[in-house]
């Protein structure tokens, strides 16, 4: 596993939610490479003595919920033979029994794998709807356990349950700060001024994985000359492009159109500007849902009702606009 950097505030927030507030369901959301899994691992290590049982499962290969629950209950029953349960509702009810009886920490990693591609964020894939039922019951029923999930996008059902005084919480994970960025780039043997660090953080969103990739590129291709590298603007290496490709492959057509226009605008744009000037053929409500979906995917930033993209995302979209997006949407927008 890669080295863990900083995240003191995020760890303190998670500890508060899990230990003090006894939250039942917590989602760590953010772009790929931002450190969701690393944060969840670190949190599990810190809190493992607070729980009687700790279970970690990756959802990357979309395991059937029935198989996953069977494994959970076999573990929680300490390998005792359990009664055959034929429906998801029965299995979840049996799991809830254990979550009430014991203090358990369940971690579900890569939850975006359960969600539809090509639609607005949060909708479950066919045959994955039972996961939605599981999360709703974990959130709504009284028990002494916690389910922690990581995802690149927010699953449906969280918005109405999450809140300051409620047992469901969402942590939107942002990029690392200056000390963590310094630690990452020092490991690459780079000597960087504070101003150069800050420029890298701003251009690449403080994404730890992206900073690692950029650090390797500067060391190997630019002979460690960071000033020369920065003079070229925001560069996207192949590994970074593959990471962003994974995000954009998930978008609906309308979301792609919005991302294209935000990149073309190169500045903060209001919803009314998008509606009246940029995408006049789309209903206001549809555009609002698309922006909300993009925010749930951590692909846009909002400031006082205005929307924009991180520099690295904007650069990626502009590079891909002609080659990838334009053939798909050219019949529906005028550049």
Tab-separated table of C-alpha atoms in Angstrom:
chain	number	residue	atom	x	y	z
A	1	UNK	CA	0.000	0.000	0.000
A	2	UNK	CA	1.207	3.577	-0.759
A	3	UNK	CA	2.379	5.800	2.090
A	4	UNK	CA	-0.309	7.767	3.930
A	5	UNK	CA	0.062	11.556	4.030
A	6	UNK	CA	-1.569	13.999	6.437
A	7	UNK	CA	-5.392	14.080	6.451
A	8	UNK	CA	-5.436	15.046	10.138
A	9	UNK	CA	-8.664	17.043	9.824
A	10	UNK	CA	-10.428	14.308	7.880
A	11	UNK	CA	-9.370	11.644	10.375
A	12	UNK	CA	-10.588	13.806	13.257
A	13	UNK	CA	-13.940	14.288	11.531
A	14	UNK	CA	-14.371	10.549	10.923
A	15	UNK	CA	-13.434	9.749	14.526
A	16	UNK	CA	-15.991	12.253	15.759
A	17	UNK	CA	-18.710	10.697	13.588
A	18	UNK	CA	-17.850	7.090	14.424
A	19	UNK	CA	-16.802	7.257	18.067
A	20	UNK	CA	-18.759	10.192	19.497
A	21	UNK	CA	-21.846	10.465	17.291
A	22	UNK	CA	-22.137	6.729	16.610
A	23	UNK	CA	-23.066	7.262	12.954
A	24	UNK	CA	-24.517	4.233	11.205
A	25	UNK	CA	-23.603	5.035	7.601
A	26	UNK	CA	-20.727	7.165	6.273
A	27	UNK	CA	-19.680	7.798	2.665
A	28	UNK	CA	-16.208	9.030	1.672
A	29	UNK	CA	-16.600	10.581	-1.786
A	30	UNK	CA	-14.104	12.028	-4.238
A	31	UNK	CA	-12.297	11.687	-7.548
A	32	UNK	CA	-10.138	8.701	-8.350
A	33	UNK	CA	-6.682	8.976	-6.791
A	34	UNK	CA	-7.782	11.497	-4.163
A	35	UNK	CA	-7.102	9.015	-1.330
A	36	UNK	CA	-10.509	7.618	-0.320
A	37	UNK	CA	-9.316	4.043	0.166
A	38	UNK	CA	-6.122	5.119	1.948
A	39	UNK	CA	-8.165	7.258	4.342
A	40	UNK	CA	-10.595	4.403	5.045
A	41	UNK	CA	-7.697	2.009	5.696
A	42	UNK	CA	-6.047	4.454	8.083
A	43	UNK	CA	-9.335	5.031	9.897
A	44	UNK	CA	-9.915	1.281	10.253
A	45	UNK	CA	-6.411	0.845	11.660
A	46	UNK	CA	-6.964	3.585	14.230
A	47	UNK	CA	-10.386	2.372	15.347
A	48	UNK	CA	-9.999	-1.394	15.078
A	49	UNK	CA	-9.940	-1.850	18.883
A	50	UNK	CA	-13.271	0.011	19.143
A	51	UNK	CA	-15.030	-2.757	17.252
A	52	UNK	CA	-15.632	-6.431	17.913
A	53	UNK	CA	-15.635	-7.209	14.194
A	54	UNK	CA	-14.074	-5.414	11.215
A	55	UNK	CA	-14.941	-6.511	7.671
A	56	UNK	CA	-13.497	-4.999	4.481
A	57	UNK	CA	-14.756	-5.829	0.979
A	58	UNK	CA	-14.036	-4.294	-2.409
A	59	UNK	CA	-17.024	-3.910	-4.733
A	60	UNK	CA	-14.869	-3.411	-7.808
A	61	UNK	CA	-15.965	-6.713	-9.366
A	62	UNK	CA	-19.619	-6.127	-8.376
A	63	UNK	CA	-20.130	-9.203	-6.175
A	64	UNK	CA	-23.777	-10.305	-5.825
A	65	UNK	CA	-25.133	-8.984	-2.550
A	66	UNK	CA	-26.344	-12.462	-1.546
A	67	UNK	CA	-22.788	-13.807	-1.790
A	68	UNK	CA	-21.387	-10.844	0.120
A	69	UNK	CA	-23.945	-11.151	2.913
A	70	UNK	CA	-23.340	-14.885	3.210
A	71	UNK	CA	-19.635	-14.173	3.750
A	72	UNK	CA	-20.444	-11.467	6.307
A	73	UNK	CA	-22.761	-13.680	8.319
A	74	UNK	CA	-20.421	-16.656	8.204
A	75	UNK	CA	-17.697	-14.439	9.647
A	76	UNK	CA	-19.944	-12.819	12.248
A	77	UNK	CA	-21.281	-16.211	13.349
A	78	UNK	CA	-17.629	-17.340	13.736
A	79	UNK	CA	-17.934	-19.963	11.015
A	80	UNK	CA	-21.046	-21.560	12.494
A	81	UNK	CA	-23.493	-23.027	10.046
A	82	UNK	CA	-26.336	-20.613	9.455
A	83	UNK	CA	-29.869	-21.178	8.283
A	84	UNK	CA	-30.289	-20.984	4.515
A	85	UNK	CA	-31.869	-17.639	3.644
A	86	UNK	CA	-33.349	-17.333	0.173
A	87	UNK	CA	-34.258	-13.659	-0.162
A	88	UNK	CA	-32.171	-10.489	0.084
A	89	UNK	CA	-34.626	-9.096	2.618
A	90	UNK	CA	-34.129	-12.102	4.903
A	91	UNK	CA	-30.355	-11.944	4.541
A	92	UNK	CA	-30.275	-8.226	5.343
A	93	UNK	CA	-32.561	-8.770	8.335
A	94	UNK	CA	-30.176	-11.442	9.589
A	95	UNK	CA	-27.227	-9.099	9.118
A	96	UNK	CA	-29.050	-6.334	10.990
A	97	UNK	CA	-29.420	-8.757	13.903
A	98	UNK	CA	-25.613	-9.057	14.103
A	99	UNK	CA	-25.148	-5.283	13.716
A	100	UNK	CA	-27.379	-4.777	16.746
A	101	UNK	CA	-25.782	-7.566	18.751
A	102	UNK	CA	-22.146	-6.624	18.080
A	103	UNK	CA	-20.196	-3.412	17.417
A	104	UNK	CA	-19.089	-3.967	13.810
A	105	UNK	CA	-17.267	-1.844	11.258
A	106	UNK	CA	-18.138	-2.792	7.668
A	107	UNK	CA	-16.113	-1.119	4.903
A	108	UNK	CA	-17.335	-1.293	1.292
A	109	UNK	CA	-14.716	0.068	-1.116
A	110	UNK	CA	-15.263	1.221	-4.738
A	111	UNK	CA	-19.046	1.541	-4.426
A	112	UNK	CA	-19.232	3.392	-7.763
A	113	UNK	CA	-18.947	-0.039	-9.394
A	114	UNK	CA	-22.569	-0.681	-8.370
A	115	UNK	CA	-23.856	2.382	-10.233
A	116	UNK	CA	-25.001	2.888	-13.812
A	117	UNK	CA	-22.660	4.216	-16.497
A	118	UNK	CA	-24.018	6.752	-18.978
A	119	UNK	CA	-26.751	8.053	-16.670
A	120	UNK	CA	-26.952	10.767	-14.032
A	121	UNK	CA	-24.989	9.909	-10.892
A	122	UNK	CA	-26.245	7.582	-8.198
A	123	UNK	CA	-28.579	5.137	-9.964
A	124	UNK	CA	-27.941	1.472	-9.280
A	125	UNK	CA	-27.145	-1.003	-12.040
A	126	UNK	CA	-29.515	-3.835	-12.846
A	127	UNK	CA	-29.199	-6.590	-10.223
A	128	UNK	CA	-27.511	-4.159	-7.803
A	129	UNK	CA	-30.689	-2.595	-6.406
A	130	UNK	CA	-30.465	-4.791	-3.303
A	131	UNK	CA	-27.398	-2.793	-2.237
A	132	UNK	CA	-29.614	0.296	-2.097
A	133	UNK	CA	-32.011	-1.586	0.193
A	134	UNK	CA	-29.075	-2.643	2.402
A	135	UNK	CA	-27.788	0.921	2.794
A	136	UNK	CA	-31.261	2.265	3.543
A	137	UNK	CA	-31.820	-0.280	6.312
A	138	UNK	CA	-28.372	0.328	7.799
A	139	UNK	CA	-29.131	4.060	7.810
A	140	UNK	CA	-32.680	3.866	9.140
A	141	UNK	CA	-32.635	1.088	11.760
A	142	UNK	CA	-31.160	1.324	15.242
A	143	UNK	CA	-27.928	-0.649	15.807
A	144	UNK	CA	-24.469	-0.141	17.306
A	145	UNK	CA	-22.387	-0.653	14.153
A	146	UNK	CA	-21.073	1.497	11.296
A	147	UNK	CA	-20.960	0.933	7.539
A	148	UNK	CA	-18.275	3.002	5.798
A	149	UNK	CA	-18.210	3.132	2.008
A	150	UNK	CA	-15.949	4.833	-0.532
A	151	UNK	CA	-17.146	5.937	-3.953
A	152	UNK	CA	-16.323	8.240	-6.844
A	153	UNK	CA	-19.958	9.306	-6.918
A	154	UNK	CA	-22.730	9.600	-4.375
A	155	UNK	CA	-25.258	6.735	-4.451
A	156	UNK	CA	-28.951	7.613	-4.340
A	157	UNK	CA	-30.680	7.685	-0.979
A	158	UNK	CA	-28.050	9.698	0.903
A	159	UNK	CA	-29.346	13.231	0.344
A	160	UNK	CA	-32.525	12.809	2.376
A	161	UNK	CA	-30.807	10.957	5.213
A	162	UNK	CA	-27.574	12.903	5.695
A	163	UNK	CA	-27.409	15.805	8.128
A	164	UNK	CA	-25.717	17.403	11.126
A	165	UNK	CA	-27.992	15.757	13.688
A	166	UNK	CA	-28.572	12.571	11.696
A	167	UNK	CA	-26.676	9.230	11.810
A	168	UNK	CA	-25.709	9.409	8.123
A	169	UNK	CA	-22.719	11.505	7.041
A	170	UNK	CA	-20.881	12.342	3.817
A	171	UNK	CA	-17.214	13.341	3.655
A	172	UNK	CA	-16.296	15.001	0.362
A	173	UNK	CA	-12.561	14.386	0.168
A	174	UNK	CA	-10.539	17.268	-1.267
A	175	UNK	CA	-6.918	17.447	-2.378
A	176	UNK	CA	-3.974	17.405	0.023
A	177	UNK	CA	-2.503	20.610	1.418
A	178	UNK	CA	1.018	22.043	1.096
A	179	UNK	CA	2.813	19.834	3.706
A	180	UNK	CA	1.420	16.633	2.186
A	181	UNK	CA	2.251	17.743	-1.363
A	182	UNK	CA	5.789	18.542	-0.227
A	183	UNK	CA	6.159	15.066	1.286
A	184	UNK	CA	4.931	13.379	-1.914
A	185	UNK	CA	7.296	15.297	-4.203
A	186	UNK	CA	10.294	14.992	-1.874
A	187	UNK	CA	10.011	11.220	-2.231
A	188	UNK	CA	10.645	11.770	-5.945
A	189	UNK	CA	13.879	13.591	-5.125
A	190	UNK	CA	12.534	16.974	-6.220
A	191	UNK	CA	13.571	20.259	-4.648
A	192	UNK	CA	10.669	22.621	-5.088
A	193	UNK	CA	10.021	26.137	-3.839
A	194	UNK	CA	6.858	26.871	-1.874
A	195	UNK	CA	5.445	28.869	-4.807
A	196	UNK	CA	6.059	25.927	-7.170
A	197	UNK	CA	4.381	23.544	-4.727
A	198	UNK	CA	1.355	25.806	-4.588
A	199	UNK	CA	1.178	26.007	-8.384
A	200	UNK	CA	1.276	22.216	-8.679
A	201	UNK	CA	-1.451	21.837	-6.060
A	202	UNK	CA	-3.687	24.335	-7.871
A	203	UNK	CA	-3.129	22.838	-11.324
A	204	UNK	CA	-3.603	19.231	-10.279
A	205	UNK	CA	-6.202	19.669	-7.554
A	206	UNK	CA	-3.956	18.371	-4.767
A	207	UNK	CA	-4.706	14.824	-5.934
A	208	UNK	CA	-2.084	12.553	-4.259
A	209	UNK	CA	-2.012	9.994	-7.076
A	210	UNK	CA	-1.755	12.689	-9.741
A	211	UNK	CA	1.032	14.449	-7.811
A	212	UNK	CA	2.891	11.148	-7.620
A	213	UNK	CA	2.547	10.709	-11.396
A	214	UNK	CA	3.613	14.299	-12.093
A	215	UNK	CA	6.551	13.974	-9.702
A	216	UNK	CA	7.812	10.908	-11.574
A	217	UNK	CA	7.409	12.680	-14.913
A	218	UNK	CA	9.318	15.753	-13.731
A	219	UNK	CA	12.128	13.580	-12.352
A	220	UNK	CA	12.490	11.329	-15.408
A	221	UNK	CA	11.473	13.422	-18.415
A	222	UNK	CA	12.362	16.929	-17.246
A	223	UNK	CA	15.505	16.035	-15.284
A	224	UNK	CA	13.905	17.412	-12.146
A	225	UNK	CA	13.565	20.903	-13.672
A	226	UNK	CA	10.190	21.877	-12.229
A	227	UNK	CA	10.366	25.473	-13.518
A	228	UNK	CA	10.665	24.213	-17.081
A	229	UNK	CA	7.816	21.754	-16.485
A	230	UNK	CA	5.528	24.469	-15.105
A	231	UNK	CA	6.330	26.762	-18.026
A	232	UNK	CA	4.588	24.272	-20.337
A	233	UNK	CA	1.208	24.814	-18.664
A	234	UNK	CA	-0.972	22.018	-17.274
A	235	UNK	CA	0.310	18.786	-18.811
A	236	UNK	CA	-1.628	15.529	-18.702
A	237	UNK	CA	0.403	12.332	-18.720
A	238	UNK	CA	-1.018	9.084	-20.061
A	239	UNK	CA	-1.701	7.697	-16.569
A	240	UNK	CA	-3.613	10.853	-15.624
A	241	UNK	CA	-5.602	10.699	-18.855
A	242	UNK	CA	-6.576	7.102	-18.111
A	243	UNK	CA	-7.732	8.154	-14.638
A	244	UNK	CA	-9.904	10.945	-16.064
A	245	UNK	CA	-11.138	8.677	-18.869
A	246	UNK	CA	-12.632	6.411	-16.193
A	247	UNK	CA	-14.629	9.350	-14.837
A	248	UNK	CA	-15.858	10.657	-18.180
A	249	UNK	CA	-16.898	7.249	-19.452
A	250	UNK	CA	-19.515	7.278	-16.686
A	251	UNK	CA	-21.161	10.556	-17.754
A	252	UNK	CA	-24.519	10.988	-19.440
A	253	UNK	CA	-24.651	12.859	-22.745
A	254	UNK	CA	-26.005	16.006	-21.086
A	255	UNK	CA	-23.253	15.922	-18.459
A	256	UNK	CA	-20.653	15.712	-21.242
A	257	UNK	CA	-22.228	18.698	-22.947
A	258	UNK	CA	-22.116	20.716	-19.731
A	259	UNK	CA	-18.481	19.753	-19.144
A	260	UNK	CA	-17.591	20.799	-22.690
A	261	UNK	CA	-19.175	24.210	-22.297
A	262	UNK	CA	-17.607	24.804	-18.896
A	263	UNK	CA	-14.206	24.046	-20.429
A	264	UNK	CA	-14.892	26.376	-23.351
A	265	UNK	CA	-15.988	29.167	-21.003
A	266	UNK	CA	-12.740	28.878	-18.985
A	267	UNK	CA	-14.352	30.788	-16.125
A	268	UNK	CA	-17.121	30.498	-13.564
A	269	UNK	CA	-20.551	30.288	-15.177
A	270	UNK	CA	-23.987	30.623	-13.578
A	271	UNK	CA	-26.899	28.283	-14.142
A	272	UNK	CA	-28.830	31.007	-15.938
A	273	UNK	CA	-25.864	31.612	-18.281
A	274	UNK	CA	-25.688	27.927	-19.096
A	275	UNK	CA	-29.429	27.873	-19.712
A	276	UNK	CA	-29.790	31.075	-21.743
A	277	UNK	CA	-26.503	31.308	-23.612
A	278	UNK	CA	-24.669	28.003	-23.685
A	279	UNK	CA	-27.309	25.274	-23.721
A	280	UNK	CA	-30.601	27.005	-24.624
A	281	UNK	CA	-32.285	23.816	-25.869
A	282	UNK	CA	-32.198	22.059	-22.472
A	283	UNK	CA	-34.922	22.488	-19.864
A	284	UNK	CA	-33.870	24.330	-16.717
A	285	UNK	CA	-34.755	21.347	-14.501
A	286	UNK	CA	-32.715	18.950	-16.671
A	287	UNK	CA	-29.694	21.249	-16.551
A	288	UNK	CA	-30.023	21.607	-12.783
A	289	UNK	CA	-30.059	17.811	-12.354
A	290	UNK	CA	-27.007	17.456	-14.600
A	291	UNK	CA	-25.047	20.009	-12.560
A	292	UNK	CA	-26.114	18.323	-9.339
A	293	UNK	CA	-24.967	14.993	-10.778
A	294	UNK	CA	-21.572	16.415	-11.793
A	295	UNK	CA	-21.138	17.800	-8.302
A	296	UNK	CA	-21.909	14.367	-6.846
A	297	UNK	CA	-19.154	13.008	-9.087
A	298	UNK	CA	-16.676	15.632	-7.778
A	299	UNK	CA	-16.092	16.879	-11.343
A	300	UNK	CA	-17.180	20.510	-10.925
A	301	UNK	CA	-16.697	23.193	-8.302
A	302	UNK	CA	-19.372	25.607	-7.114
A	303	UNK	CA	-18.943	29.088	-5.653
A	304	UNK	CA	-21.993	31.167	-4.725
A	305	UNK	CA	-24.141	29.777	-7.521
A	306	UNK	CA	-21.377	29.738	-10.148
A	307	UNK	CA	-19.841	26.600	-11.644
A	308	UNK	CA	-16.380	25.788	-12.977
A	309	UNK	CA	-13.836	22.968	-13.255
A	310	UNK	CA	-10.477	22.246	-11.694
A	311	UNK	CA	-7.630	23.225	-14.073
A	312	UNK	CA	-6.643	19.605	-14.705
A	313	UNK	CA	-10.235	18.655	-15.578
A	314	UNK	CA	-10.656	21.702	-17.800
A	315	UNK	CA	-7.425	20.895	-19.633
A	316	UNK	CA	-8.510	17.282	-20.120
A	317	UNK	CA	-11.920	18.231	-21.510
A	318	UNK	CA	-10.439	20.761	-23.922
A	319	UNK	CA	-7.973	18.158	-25.209
A	320	UNK	CA	-10.680	15.535	-25.592
A	321	UNK	CA	-13.377	17.808	-26.986
A	322	UNK	CA	-12.546	17.345	-30.657
A	323	UNK	CA	-11.310	13.755	-30.552
A	324	UNK	CA	-13.838	12.152	-28.236
A	325	UNK	CA	-16.823	14.284	-27.320
A	326	UNK	CA	-17.468	16.309	-30.489
A	327	UNK	CA	-18.401	13.352	-32.763
A	328	UNK	CA	-20.904	12.202	-30.139
A	329	UNK	CA	-22.607	15.532	-29.563
A	330	UNK	CA	-21.893	17.540	-32.726
A	331	UNK	CA	-25.449	17.092	-33.953
A	332	UNK	CA	-26.826	18.679	-30.793
A	333	UNK	CA	-24.568	21.630	-30.004
A	334	UNK	CA	-23.052	24.440	-32.028
A	335	UNK	CA	-19.502	25.384	-31.185
